[in-house]
């Protein structure tokens, strides 16, 4: 082991007589390193590595370099001297390649004061091996042990390490990021769960990986989706048990568990993005910048806690519960802090510039509005304003989950990102309740189909757009679409493990039979119809539709609405259901094609005077018992045809009169009460309407179309 530290003569590294005196003369940057960029960077002209680490309160910092042969004993220990290797709050040094020798990994050991008040609630432990927050890759040694980071003392040989550099060259070629407008269809998927099941048709060694996803791109193209929203791909603790990945360890490193071989995660992620782009599919990342895998006071010390606890986390002021928890996971990132904001911005830019992603969905984005005290402060939105104004980030999609686990709800103009899109849970809840058959929701359904102008105001002050509404009925959090129509009771048990409580109200209805055992045929048929109703209403609504992967072939989790820790067939897509539920899959595929063919639906602006609302007759029925709605959407302004939609969520058949029928040639495109292929007709195969009277069967949706009148 080589150790660069204060020599016996009292001099310091980099000074005459010190351990660095044999280095060639050069600038002070060559001798002392630079404070930027943060993390590790390669200086080609000097054949050296520059290391830079932020810590406001550290009293000493030690850099540790490891070879692949021994990840417990460093091949180089470098003690940074604050008089030479510190600029402001940045600790830095430069290590020539010859001194780094064959080192592949690195970490830090940091010393500092004991806790001494709310804003200096420290967690320094000089024996802890600490991961650089800016590490681009994370290596877990064979003896990695989560428990070793959860109590005082050394975890050498058992700690995650940063990867010093990636030798593999990668060519993006002619990669061009697609950008969709009215045809944007988002498809939420989990990289592992998408192809982990043996039924996926992917080779065993590629299942559950970035490359496995590449193998199924032709399926995505055939289905018609134009963007994938990947559940978290940031590196997480493989021993924490969070299959979903919402417990990030690093904001820069792709998750190594999704690679086909060790160390290939960055390259394979890039290959996946390049392949999706070539297929015309955007890549959106579900990102978690509101908390980390280190949890609360009993959680592990992997990185942020040991480097500068009160910088990275919101501290409560209660010594018995030192971490403020607005994420429901034990800690909350201190995004009001200037350095933490810089970290988040650097991470986002990295994923755009280096990894070529096209947008982000921010988990629990309302945490960004909390100040140093943890209070919501909308006057100074800080990080949100910085992201919105950043010249790199202003060209990508920005989507907020506009609430946090502490009950803060900022859906609509309350969220201080006026151009951001937002997950619209009002759409989810209102449409679910209407399709379930709840009375008095016809007006609410009309509002959601129109684009939720009550949430995104179409007025002079706000001038919001319907495309800011991410419309969804299911997502990773909650029932699948099939379970939504098959279960009323949550069954959150699998492999002997009980999950945390899921949503209190799923707005589900089992169609008269709980679960899958012994289901009567009439119940199966009703469930299929209800699934089609949900699908077509989602795709008829102004705004951006988002589908959950597998809903198109009625994926089930057996009634489990919160399988965050189930890395098993409970959460993996069962592709065998694609054949079993081919009728539903065909309906989804045709419904997506229908939406994409009709730009009148997903406009940049609200429908305004181009829509007329009706009931069974000329007057809309918005009373407390109403379960029906009809409307005509005129498409001339978008060079599109006219659409007429009739919805009946009651248990009885209802007779509708198509309004304005004499002025056009209406043709039936969709009737969810009919069996395939009459449930949805492809373009050119629509059925002419015999008269203006149409019987809409119980719990069904009918869509008519006619050529534009010009």
C-alpha angles and dihedrals in degrees: 000000000000116000123197107193141119106318125225094261091065096249121126133236109281094026127102109285092017131119092272098051092106093061116107116264114265144131122320087253089062092051101038105024129232131272093229141098097031119230122027122323134179118238103204096188091056099032087231142121122237118209123195128177131176120224123151097188105030116124095193136008128200123194115212124197122194135193125218089251095063124019094174102056114047120230088214131027115190119187109203115222112217090216091061109016103044128082114178103313095336121103113201146163141168123233120194115228092244091059093045086054110175096345114146101170138043142190141164139239113206131192127197146143128302120261111290111169141330098295094042100043095148130191100187118159114171091202094059118101105225131204118228108246087221097053110136092204134025125213121200111202119224090255094049109150126183091199092060089066093049099070134042120279139051123331094180111157090015100066130094112256133204119246110239098212144341113237096190116104117220129195119203089193112189093342110165123183112233119225121201130194123173090004094056110132115172120208116195114210143162112234094221098035092051095069107007094101117090088234091065093092090232121129111263094246091053100044116120094013142108089257091049088058089053089057091059098047091103087061091053091050092050091049089052103234114150102194135034120210106205117210110234116319097173112117112271135183107279090206096051093082098229104136093178091061099229091137105076122198095182131022094205108038122085113231108272092208090071094059124094091226138018115280095011098099098103094048095044092047089054091048089053093050092047091051093048091050091050087056091051094253123136120222118224121180124215099222131193114208096148100079142358141226092263092084123186132328092302093049127101126281103228105141128320097045094053096041099049115333100185092047096055101036137049107246118211102208091236109112090203091054104021098170123075108224117204093144100059091237104093102269143043126215112243096234091164087071114097095226094048089051088052090051092052093046092048090050093050092048090049093056091048100042102032102027098031098226118165104217150341138240107206115218113224090353093178088078085074089069095060118106131214090286094049093250121133109255114182094173092072107033091175110177094030091057091046093052092047093051098042111116091221098043099042089074097057132073114273116195125178131204087212101209141055136217092264092070099264109147117187101164110155127005092348089076105085096226102087095183097042122107116232138206103253109214089173088067091049095049099041096047092045092052094045094050090045086061103254112160128239097030101109092103091048090051091051090051092051094046090049091058103270097276088173088065098033102036117222095208138115094263099051106018088191121180129226090232087072088071113087100202116206139157099189135018137164089288108071139006122341114242091261092049089048089064096035108044137048095172121063115236102196099168127106133152090359093300125122116212127219116267114286127207113324093226123032093175086226130156123193094210090243101310128074116229132334106296114111095345113184116237094243090056091049090052092049091050090053090050092049091051089053090048091054092047098051095043090052091051094044093056124098110243130054117310120219123195127197113233112259097020088106090068097032100258112196135204092190092254095310107139098180111038094156091142100040110107092170140079090300088076103020116097111255102216090190087078089065089075095037092054099032091138092060092043090053090050092052092048093050093043091053090049089049092054093047090050092054113060088175087081104053102039130166088240135037119277092248112161092001093077129069121190124218142165125211084310135018096301123069114239106223097157126129093266098043119126098164137079138172133183142171118223113196115212105190093104089059095040087251137123125261121265129206118195129191121187127189118179095167123107090243134074112252132199115230128190113217107230122224087014095145091062098061147025105253120200128190115244103161135026112159091194091067126083121247132311091024093052089077127007124207120237110289093022099077118135118241115241112245095206143351090262116088129176109218108202123229114287097004144119126222125196124192128186136193135183115272114267091221 
